[in-house]
CSV table of C-alpha atoms and ligand atoms in Angstrom, one decimal:
chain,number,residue,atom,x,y,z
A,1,UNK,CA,19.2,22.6,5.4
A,2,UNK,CA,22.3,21.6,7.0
A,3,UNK,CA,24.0,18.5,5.0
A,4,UNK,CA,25.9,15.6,6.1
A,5,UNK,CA,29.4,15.8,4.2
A,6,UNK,CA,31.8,13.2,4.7
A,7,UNK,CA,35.1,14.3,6.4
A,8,UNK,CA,38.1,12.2,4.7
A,9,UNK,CA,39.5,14.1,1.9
A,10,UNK,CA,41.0,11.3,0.1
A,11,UNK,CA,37.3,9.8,-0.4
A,12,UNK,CA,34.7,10.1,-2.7
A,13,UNK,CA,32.6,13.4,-1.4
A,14,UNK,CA,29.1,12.6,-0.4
A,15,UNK,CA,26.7,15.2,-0.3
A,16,UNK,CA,23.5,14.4,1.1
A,17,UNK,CA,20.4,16.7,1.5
A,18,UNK,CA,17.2,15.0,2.5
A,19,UNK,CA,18.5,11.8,0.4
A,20,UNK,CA,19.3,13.6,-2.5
A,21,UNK,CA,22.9,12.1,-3.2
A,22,UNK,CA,25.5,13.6,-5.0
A,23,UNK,CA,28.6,12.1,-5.8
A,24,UNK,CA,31.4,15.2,-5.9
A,25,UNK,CA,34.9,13.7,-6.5
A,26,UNK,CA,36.7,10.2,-6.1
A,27,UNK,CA,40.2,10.2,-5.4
A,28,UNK,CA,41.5,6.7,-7.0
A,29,UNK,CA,44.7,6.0,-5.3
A,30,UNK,CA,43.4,6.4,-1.4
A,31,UNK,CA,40.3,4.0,-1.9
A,32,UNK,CA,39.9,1.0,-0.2
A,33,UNK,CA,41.2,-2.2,-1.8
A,34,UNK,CA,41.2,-5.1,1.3
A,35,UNK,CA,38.4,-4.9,3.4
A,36,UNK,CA,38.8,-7.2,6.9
A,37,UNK,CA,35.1,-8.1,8.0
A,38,UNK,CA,35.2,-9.7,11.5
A,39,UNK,CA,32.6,-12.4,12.1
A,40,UNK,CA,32.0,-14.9,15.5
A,41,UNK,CA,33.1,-18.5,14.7
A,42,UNK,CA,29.5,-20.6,14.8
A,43,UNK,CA,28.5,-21.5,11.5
A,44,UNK,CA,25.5,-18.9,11.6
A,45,UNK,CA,28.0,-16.0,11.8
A,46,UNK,CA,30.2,-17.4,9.8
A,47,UNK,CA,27.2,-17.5,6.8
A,48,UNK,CA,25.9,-14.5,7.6
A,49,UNK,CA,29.0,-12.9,7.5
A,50,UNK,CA,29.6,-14.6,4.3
A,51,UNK,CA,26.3,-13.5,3.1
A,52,UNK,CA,27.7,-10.0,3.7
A,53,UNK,CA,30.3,-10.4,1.7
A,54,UNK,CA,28.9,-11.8,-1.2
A,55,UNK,CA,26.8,-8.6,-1.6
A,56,UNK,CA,29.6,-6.4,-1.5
A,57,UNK,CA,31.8,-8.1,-4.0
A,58,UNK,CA,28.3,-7.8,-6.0
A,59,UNK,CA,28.8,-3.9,-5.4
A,60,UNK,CA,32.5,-3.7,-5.2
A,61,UNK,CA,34.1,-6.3,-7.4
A,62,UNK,CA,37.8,-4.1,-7.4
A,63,UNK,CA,37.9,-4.9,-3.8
A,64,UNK,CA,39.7,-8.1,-1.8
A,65,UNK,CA,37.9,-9.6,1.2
A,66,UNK,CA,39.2,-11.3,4.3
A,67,UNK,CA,37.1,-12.9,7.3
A,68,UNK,CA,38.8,-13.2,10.7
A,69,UNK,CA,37.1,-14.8,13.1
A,70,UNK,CA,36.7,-14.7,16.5
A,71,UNK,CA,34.9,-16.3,20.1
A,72,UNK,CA,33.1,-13.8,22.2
A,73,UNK,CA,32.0,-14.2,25.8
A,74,UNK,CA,28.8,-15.3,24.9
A,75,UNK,CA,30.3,-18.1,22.8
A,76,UNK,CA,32.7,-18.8,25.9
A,77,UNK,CA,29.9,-18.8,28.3
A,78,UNK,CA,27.5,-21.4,27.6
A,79,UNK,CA,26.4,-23.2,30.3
A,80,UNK,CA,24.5,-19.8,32.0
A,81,UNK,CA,21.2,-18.8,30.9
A,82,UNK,CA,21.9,-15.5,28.3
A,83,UNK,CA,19.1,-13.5,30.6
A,84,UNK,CA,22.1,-14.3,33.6
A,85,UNK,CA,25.1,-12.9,32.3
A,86,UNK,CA,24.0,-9.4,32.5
A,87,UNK,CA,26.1,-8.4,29.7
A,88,UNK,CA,24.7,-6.8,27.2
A,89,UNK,CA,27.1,-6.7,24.7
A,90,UNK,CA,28.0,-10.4,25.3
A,91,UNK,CA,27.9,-11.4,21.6
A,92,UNK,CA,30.0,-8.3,20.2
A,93,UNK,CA,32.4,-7.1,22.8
A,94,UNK,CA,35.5,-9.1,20.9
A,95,UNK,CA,34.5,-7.9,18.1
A,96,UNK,CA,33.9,-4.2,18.6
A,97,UNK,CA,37.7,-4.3,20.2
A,98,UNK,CA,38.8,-5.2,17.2
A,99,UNK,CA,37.2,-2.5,15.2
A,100,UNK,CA,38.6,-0.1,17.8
A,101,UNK,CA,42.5,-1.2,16.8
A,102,UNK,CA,41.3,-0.9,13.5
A,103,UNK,CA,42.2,-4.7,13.1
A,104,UNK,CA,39.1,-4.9,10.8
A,105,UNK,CA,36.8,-2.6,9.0
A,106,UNK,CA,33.6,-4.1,10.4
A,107,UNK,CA,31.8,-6.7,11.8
A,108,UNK,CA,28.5,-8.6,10.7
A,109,UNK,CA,25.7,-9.3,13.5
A,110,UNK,CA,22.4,-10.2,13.7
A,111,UNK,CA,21.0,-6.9,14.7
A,112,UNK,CA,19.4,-7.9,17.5
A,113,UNK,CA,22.3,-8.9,19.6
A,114,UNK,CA,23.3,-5.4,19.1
A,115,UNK,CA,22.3,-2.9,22.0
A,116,UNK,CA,20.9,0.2,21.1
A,117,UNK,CA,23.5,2.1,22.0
A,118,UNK,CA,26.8,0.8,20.4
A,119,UNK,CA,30.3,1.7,22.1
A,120,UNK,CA,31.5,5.6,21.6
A,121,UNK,CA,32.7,5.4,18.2
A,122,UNK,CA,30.8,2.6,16.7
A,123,UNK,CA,27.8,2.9,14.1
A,124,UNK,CA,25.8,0.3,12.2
A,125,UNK,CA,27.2,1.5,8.8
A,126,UNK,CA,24.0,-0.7,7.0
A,127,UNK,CA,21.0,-2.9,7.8
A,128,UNK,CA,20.9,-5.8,5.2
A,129,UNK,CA,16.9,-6.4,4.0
A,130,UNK,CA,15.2,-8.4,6.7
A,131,UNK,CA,14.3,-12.3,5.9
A,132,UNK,CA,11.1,-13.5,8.1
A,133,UNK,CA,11.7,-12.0,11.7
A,134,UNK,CA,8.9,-14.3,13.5
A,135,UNK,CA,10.0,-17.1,15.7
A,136,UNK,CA,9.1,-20.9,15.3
A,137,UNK,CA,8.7,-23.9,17.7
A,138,UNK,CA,11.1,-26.7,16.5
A,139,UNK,CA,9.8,-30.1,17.9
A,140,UNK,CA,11.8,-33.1,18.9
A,141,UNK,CA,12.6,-35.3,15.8
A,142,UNK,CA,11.4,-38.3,17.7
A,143,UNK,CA,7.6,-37.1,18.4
A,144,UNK,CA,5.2,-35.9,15.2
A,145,UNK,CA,3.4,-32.8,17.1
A,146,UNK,CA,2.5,-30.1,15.0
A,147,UNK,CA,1.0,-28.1,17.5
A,148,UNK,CA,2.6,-27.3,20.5
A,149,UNK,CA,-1.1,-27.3,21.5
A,150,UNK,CA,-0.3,-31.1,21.3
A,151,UNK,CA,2.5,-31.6,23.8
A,152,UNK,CA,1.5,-32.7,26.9
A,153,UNK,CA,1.1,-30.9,29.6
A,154,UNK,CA,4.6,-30.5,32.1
A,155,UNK,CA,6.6,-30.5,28.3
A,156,UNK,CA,9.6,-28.8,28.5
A,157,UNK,CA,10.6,-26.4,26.0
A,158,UNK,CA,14.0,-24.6,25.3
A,159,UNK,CA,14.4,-21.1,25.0
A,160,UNK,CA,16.2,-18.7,27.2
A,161,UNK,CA,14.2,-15.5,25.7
A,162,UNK,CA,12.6,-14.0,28.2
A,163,UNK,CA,10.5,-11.9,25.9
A,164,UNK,CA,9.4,-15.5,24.2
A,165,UNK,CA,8.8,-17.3,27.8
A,166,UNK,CA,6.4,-14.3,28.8
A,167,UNK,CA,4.4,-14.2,25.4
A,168,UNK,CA,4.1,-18.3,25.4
A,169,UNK,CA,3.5,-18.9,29.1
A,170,UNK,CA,-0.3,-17.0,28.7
A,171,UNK,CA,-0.9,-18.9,25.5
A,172,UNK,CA,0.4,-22.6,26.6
A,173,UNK,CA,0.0,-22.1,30.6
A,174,UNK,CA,0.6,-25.7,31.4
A,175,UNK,CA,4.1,-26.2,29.3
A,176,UNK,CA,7.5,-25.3,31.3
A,177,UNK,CA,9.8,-23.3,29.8
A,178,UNK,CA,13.5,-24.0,30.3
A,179,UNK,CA,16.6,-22.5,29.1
A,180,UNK,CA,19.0,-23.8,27.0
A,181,UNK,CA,22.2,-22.3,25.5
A,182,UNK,CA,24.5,-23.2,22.7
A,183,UNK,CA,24.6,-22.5,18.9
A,184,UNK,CA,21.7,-23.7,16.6
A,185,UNK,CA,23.1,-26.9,15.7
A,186,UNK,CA,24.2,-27.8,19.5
A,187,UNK,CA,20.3,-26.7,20.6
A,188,UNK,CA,19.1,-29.5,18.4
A,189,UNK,CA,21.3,-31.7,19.1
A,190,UNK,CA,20.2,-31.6,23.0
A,191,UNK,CA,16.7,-31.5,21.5
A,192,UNK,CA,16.6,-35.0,19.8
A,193,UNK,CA,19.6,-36.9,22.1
A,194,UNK,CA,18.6,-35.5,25.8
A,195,UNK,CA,15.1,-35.8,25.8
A,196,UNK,CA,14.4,-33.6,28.3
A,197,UNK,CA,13.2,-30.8,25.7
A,198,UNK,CA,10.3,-31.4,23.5
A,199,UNK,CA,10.1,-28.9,21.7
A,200,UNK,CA,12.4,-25.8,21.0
A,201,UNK,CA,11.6,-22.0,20.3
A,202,UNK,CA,13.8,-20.0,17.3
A,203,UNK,CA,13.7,-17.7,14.9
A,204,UNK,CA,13.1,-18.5,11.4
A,205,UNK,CA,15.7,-16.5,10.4
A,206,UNK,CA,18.9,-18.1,11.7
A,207,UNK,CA,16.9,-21.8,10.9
A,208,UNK,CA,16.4,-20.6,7.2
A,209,UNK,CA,20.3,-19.3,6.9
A,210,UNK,CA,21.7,-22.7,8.0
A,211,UNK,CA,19.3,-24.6,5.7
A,212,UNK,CA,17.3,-26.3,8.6
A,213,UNK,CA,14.1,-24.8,7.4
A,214,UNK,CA,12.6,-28.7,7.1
A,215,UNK,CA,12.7,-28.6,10.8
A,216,UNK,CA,10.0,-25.9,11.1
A,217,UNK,CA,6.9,-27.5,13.1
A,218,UNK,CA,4.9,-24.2,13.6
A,219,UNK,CA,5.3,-21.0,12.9
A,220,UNK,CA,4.2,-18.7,15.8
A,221,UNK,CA,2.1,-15.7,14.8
A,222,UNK,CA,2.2,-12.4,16.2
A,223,UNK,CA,-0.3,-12.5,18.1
A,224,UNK,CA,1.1,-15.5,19.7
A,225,UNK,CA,4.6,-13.9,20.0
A,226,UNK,CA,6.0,-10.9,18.6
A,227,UNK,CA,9.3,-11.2,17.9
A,228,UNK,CA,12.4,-9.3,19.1
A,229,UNK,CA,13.5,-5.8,18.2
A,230,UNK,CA,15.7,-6.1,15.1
A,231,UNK,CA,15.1,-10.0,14.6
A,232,UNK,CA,15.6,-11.1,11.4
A,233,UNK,CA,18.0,-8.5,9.8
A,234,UNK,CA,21.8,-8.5,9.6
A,235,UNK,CA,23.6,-5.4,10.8
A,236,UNK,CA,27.2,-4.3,9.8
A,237,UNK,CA,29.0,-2.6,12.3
A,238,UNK,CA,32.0,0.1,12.2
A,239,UNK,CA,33.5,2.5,13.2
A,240,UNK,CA,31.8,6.0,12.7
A,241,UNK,CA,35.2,7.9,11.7
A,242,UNK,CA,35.7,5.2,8.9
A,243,UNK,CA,33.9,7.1,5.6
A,244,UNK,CA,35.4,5.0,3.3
A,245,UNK,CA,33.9,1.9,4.9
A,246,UNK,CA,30.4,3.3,5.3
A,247,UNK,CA,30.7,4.6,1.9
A,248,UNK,CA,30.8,0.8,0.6
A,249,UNK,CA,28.0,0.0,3.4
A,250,UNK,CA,26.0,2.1,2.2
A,251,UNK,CA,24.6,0.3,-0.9
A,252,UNK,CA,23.9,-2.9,0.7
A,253,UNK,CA,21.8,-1.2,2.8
A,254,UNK,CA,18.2,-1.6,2.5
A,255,UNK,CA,15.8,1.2,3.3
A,256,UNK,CA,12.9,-0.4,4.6
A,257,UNK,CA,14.3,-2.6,6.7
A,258,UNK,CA,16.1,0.4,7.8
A,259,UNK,CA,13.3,2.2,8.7
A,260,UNK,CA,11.5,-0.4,10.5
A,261,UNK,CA,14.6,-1.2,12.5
A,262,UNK,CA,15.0,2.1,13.7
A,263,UNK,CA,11.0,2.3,14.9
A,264,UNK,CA,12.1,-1.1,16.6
A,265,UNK,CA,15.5,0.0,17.9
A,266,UNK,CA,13.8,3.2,19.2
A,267,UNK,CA,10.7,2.0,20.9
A,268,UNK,CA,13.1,-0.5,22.5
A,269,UNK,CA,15.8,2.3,24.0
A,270,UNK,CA,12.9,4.5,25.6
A,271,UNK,CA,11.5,1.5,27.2
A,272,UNK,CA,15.3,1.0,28.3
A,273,UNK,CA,15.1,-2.5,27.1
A,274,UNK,CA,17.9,-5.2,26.6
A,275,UNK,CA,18.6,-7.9,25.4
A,276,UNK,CA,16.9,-9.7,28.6
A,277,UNK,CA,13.8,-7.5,29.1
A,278,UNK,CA,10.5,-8.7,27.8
A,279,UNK,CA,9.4,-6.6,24.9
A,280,UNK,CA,8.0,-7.6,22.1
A,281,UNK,CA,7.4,-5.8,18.4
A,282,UNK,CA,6.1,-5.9,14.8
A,283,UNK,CA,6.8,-3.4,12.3
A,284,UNK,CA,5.7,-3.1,8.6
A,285,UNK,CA,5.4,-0.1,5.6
A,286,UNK,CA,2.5,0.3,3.2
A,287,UNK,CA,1.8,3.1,1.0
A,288,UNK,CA,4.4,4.7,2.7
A,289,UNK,CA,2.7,4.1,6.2
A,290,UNK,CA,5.2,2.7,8.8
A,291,UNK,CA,3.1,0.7,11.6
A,292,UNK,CA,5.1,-0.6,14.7
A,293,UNK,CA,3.1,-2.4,17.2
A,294,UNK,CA,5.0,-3.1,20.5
A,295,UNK,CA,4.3,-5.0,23.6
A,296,UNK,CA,5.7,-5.5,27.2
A,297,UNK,CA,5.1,-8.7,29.0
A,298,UNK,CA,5.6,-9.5,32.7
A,299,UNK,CA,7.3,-12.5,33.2
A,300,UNK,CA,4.8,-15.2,34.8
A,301,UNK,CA,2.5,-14.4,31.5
A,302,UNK,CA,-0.1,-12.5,33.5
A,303,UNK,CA,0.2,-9.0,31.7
A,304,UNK,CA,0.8,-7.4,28.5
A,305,UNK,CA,0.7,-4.1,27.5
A,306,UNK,CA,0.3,-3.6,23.8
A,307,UNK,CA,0.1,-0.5,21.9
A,308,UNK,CA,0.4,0.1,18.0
A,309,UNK,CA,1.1,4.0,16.3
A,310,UNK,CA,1.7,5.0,12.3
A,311,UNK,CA,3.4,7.4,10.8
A,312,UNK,CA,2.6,9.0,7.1
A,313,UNK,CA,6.1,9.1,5.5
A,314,UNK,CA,5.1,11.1,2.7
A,315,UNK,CA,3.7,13.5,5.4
A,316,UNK,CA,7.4,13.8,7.2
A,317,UNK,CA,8.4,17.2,8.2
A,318,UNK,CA,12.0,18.0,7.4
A,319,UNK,CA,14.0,17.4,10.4
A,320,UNK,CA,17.4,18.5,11.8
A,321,UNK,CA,20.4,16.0,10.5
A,322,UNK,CA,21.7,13.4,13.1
A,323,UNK,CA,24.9,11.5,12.9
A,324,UNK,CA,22.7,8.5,13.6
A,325,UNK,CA,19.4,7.0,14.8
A,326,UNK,CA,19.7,4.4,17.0
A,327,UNK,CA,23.3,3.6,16.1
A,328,UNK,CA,21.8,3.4,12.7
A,329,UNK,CA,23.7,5.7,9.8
A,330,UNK,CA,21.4,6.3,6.8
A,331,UNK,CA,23.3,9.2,5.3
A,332,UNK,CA,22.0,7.9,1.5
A,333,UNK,CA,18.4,7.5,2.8
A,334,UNK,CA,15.7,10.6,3.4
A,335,UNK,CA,16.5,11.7,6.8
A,336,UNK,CA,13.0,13.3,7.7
A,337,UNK,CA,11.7,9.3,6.6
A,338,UNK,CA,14.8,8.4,9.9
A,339,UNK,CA,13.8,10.9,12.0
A,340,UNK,CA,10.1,9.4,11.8
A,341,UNK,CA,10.8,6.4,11.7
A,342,UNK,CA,12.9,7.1,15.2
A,343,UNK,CA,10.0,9.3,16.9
A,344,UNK,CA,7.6,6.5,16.1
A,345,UNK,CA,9.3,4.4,17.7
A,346,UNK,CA,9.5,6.8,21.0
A,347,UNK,CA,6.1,8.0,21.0
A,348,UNK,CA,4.9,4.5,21.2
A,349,UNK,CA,7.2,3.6,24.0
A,350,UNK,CA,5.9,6.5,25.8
A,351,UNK,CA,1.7,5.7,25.3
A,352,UNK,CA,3.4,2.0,26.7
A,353,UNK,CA,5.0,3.7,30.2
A,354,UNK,CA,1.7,6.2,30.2
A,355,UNK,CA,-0.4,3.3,30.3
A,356,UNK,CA,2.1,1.5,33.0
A,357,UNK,CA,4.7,-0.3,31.2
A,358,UNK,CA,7.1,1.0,33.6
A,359,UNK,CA,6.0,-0.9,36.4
A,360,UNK,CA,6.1,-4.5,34.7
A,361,UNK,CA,9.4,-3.6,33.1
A,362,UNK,CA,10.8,-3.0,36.1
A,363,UNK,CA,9.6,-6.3,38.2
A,364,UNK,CA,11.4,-8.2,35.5
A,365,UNK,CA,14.2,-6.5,35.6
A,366,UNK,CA,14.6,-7.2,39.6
A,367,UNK,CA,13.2,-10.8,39.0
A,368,UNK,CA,15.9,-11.6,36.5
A,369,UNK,CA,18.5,-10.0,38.6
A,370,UNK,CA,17.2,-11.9,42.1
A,371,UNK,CA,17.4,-14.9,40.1
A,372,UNK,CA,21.5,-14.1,39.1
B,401,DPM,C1,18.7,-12.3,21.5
B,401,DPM,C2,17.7,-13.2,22.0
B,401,DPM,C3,18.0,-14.5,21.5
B,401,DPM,C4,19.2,-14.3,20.7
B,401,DPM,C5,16.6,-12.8,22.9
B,401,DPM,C6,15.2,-12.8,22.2
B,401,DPM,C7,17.3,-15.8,21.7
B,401,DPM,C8,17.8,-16.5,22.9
B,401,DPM,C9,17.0,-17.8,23.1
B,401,DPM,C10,18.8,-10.9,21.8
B,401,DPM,N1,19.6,-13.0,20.8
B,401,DPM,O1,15.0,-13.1,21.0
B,401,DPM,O2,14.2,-12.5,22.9
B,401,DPM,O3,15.9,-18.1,22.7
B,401,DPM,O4,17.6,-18.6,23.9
B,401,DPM,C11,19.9,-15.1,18.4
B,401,DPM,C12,19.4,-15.9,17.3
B,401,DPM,C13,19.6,-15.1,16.1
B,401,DPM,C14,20.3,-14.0,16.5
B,401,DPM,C15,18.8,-17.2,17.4
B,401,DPM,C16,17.3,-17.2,17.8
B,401,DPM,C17,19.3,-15.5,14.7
B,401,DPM,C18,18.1,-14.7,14.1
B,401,DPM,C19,18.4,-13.3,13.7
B,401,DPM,C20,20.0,-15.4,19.9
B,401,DPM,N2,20.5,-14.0,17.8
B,401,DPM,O5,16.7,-16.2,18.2
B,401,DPM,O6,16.7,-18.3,17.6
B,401,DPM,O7,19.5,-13.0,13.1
B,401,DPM,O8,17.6,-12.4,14.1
């Protein structure tokens, strides 16, 4: 079998054969000693980036650490629905430029603003281990619903996910879904002063990071609403030529999370999904059996499409070595567990388009755009 061997000469070798990992030489004087981490300026990227960083300084104490932050477009542009702006790289572009001059090594994200295919150049060097992915329903602090079974029907509530307005809209037919934009904290803030939202939908993940998990009024389960591809786990981008950098990565990086993120990631790029399609997923391993589960939705809440495949990892044929899977670099991980992680992920979208996926994907698609 062919092995992935890292190219710098002035690096510590990396030999890798089906995960097997050994450590050849380490030239002392070329390694690296400041590491610049670029990081969006809201307060969730700025912890999460932070969060980043305090792993690797648990890994790499020898090593100096600077954050430079930055605004993107979709920080800039907040007064369009995020479904609108047809960008898909809305969140990262700034940042990904800046990787490119080599103005920093890499860049924290949550990984599922991060398209499944990156920039020419640009891997995910590590996927942090996931916190909670599902999404909640946060209600205004004036009423005392629980439920959003309880709101009255006509309630508006904020979300400008198309993938959460199609799941909710068959579950709660007579609420209204409207978007709304902004930061965590600003979303809240329009949720208890404007009253025009009742309630608001978000992940648990980003409420959890900021410390705002006391505003949690139901958590929505999967069969409710699957969350987004990648939701939940922090990525860390770079640049694919950089060894040294996703040499560090690498042992942040958590292998589960990795593998379900891939399934995810993969599912999601045959489906030709982004960031404002309606898809849907849940992923999990046990007993070394990865299960992803993956749904389309039409937009007015009238289909879904739903399929759900596993793959024995123990039972993993060895597999030709990629560069990546989905963007995703797992050089210290097994790569026939990547590989299957990565077919799951495609056979699943494809029993979705043979059973008509296609179809619904594509009204939404020209829905969204006729709505531009
Ligand atoms: C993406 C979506 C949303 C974000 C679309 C989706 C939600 C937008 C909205 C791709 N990015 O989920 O279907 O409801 O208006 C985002 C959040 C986080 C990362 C906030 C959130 C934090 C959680 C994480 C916005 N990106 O979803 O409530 O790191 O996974």
């Amino acid at each position: 079998m062919e092995a992935y061997e890292t190219e710098e000469p002035a690096l510590k070798k990396v030999k890798v054969v089906n995960g097997d990992c050994k450590v050849k030489t380490c030239s002392k004087e070329n390694r690296l000693t400041n590491i610049k981490v670029g990081s969006r300026k809201s307060q969730l990227a700025l912890f999460q980036t932070n969060f980043v960083v305090d792993l690797l300084r648990q890994e790499h104490k020898d090593i100096q650490y600077e954050i430079i932050s930055m605004s993107t477009i979709g920080d800039k542009t907040l007064d369009v629905a995020l479904s609108k702006i047809g960008e898909k790289s809305l969140f990262t572009k700034e940042l990904e430029v800046a990787l490119e001059k080599k103005e920093v090594h890499m860049v924290v994200h949550s990984l599922k603003d991060l398209p499944t295919t990156l920039p020419e150049g640009m891997v995910i060097g590590a996927i942090c281990r996931r916190e909670d992915p599902s999404d909640v329903v946060v209600f205004s602090s004036e009423n005392k619903f629980k439920n959003l079974k309880e709101l009255p029907s006509e309630s508006v509530v904020g979300t400008s996910s198309l993938r959460r307005i199609a799941q909710l809209k068959r579950a709660y037919p007579e609420l209204r879904f409207e978007s709304v934009r902004g930061n965590i904290n600003t979303r809240l803030r329009k949720l208890d002063e404007d009253k025009k939202y009742s309630a608001l939908i978000l992940a648990a993940a980003g409420l959890s990071r900021l410390d705002l998990e006391h505003r949690i009024g139901m958590r929505l389960s999967s069969e409710e609403c699957m969350h987004a591809v990648g939701q939940g786990a922090l990525a860390i981008e770079c640049r694919e030529t950089d060894k040294q950098t996703i040499e560090i990565l690498s042992q942040i990086a958590d292998e589960y999370t990795t593998l379900r993120c891939i399934s995810e990631r993969a599912f999601m790029k045959a489906l030709e999904g982004g960031c404002s399609v309606p898809i849907g997923v849940n992923s999990k391993i046990e007993e070394n059996k990865l299960t992803l589960k993956g749904g389309v939705f039409s937009l007015d809440g009238t289909e879904e499409i739903m399929g759900e495949l596993t793959v024995d990892l123990k039972r993993a044929k060895n597999c030709q070595l990629k560069k990546h899977y989905t963007g995703i670099i797992g050089y210290q991980f097994p790569q026939h567990h990547l590989s299957a992680a990565e077919n799951l992920g495609i056979n699943l979208a494809e029993q979705l388009l043979d059973k008509g996926a296609g179809n619904i994907l594509k009204e939404a698609r020209i829905a969204n755009e006729a709505s531009n």
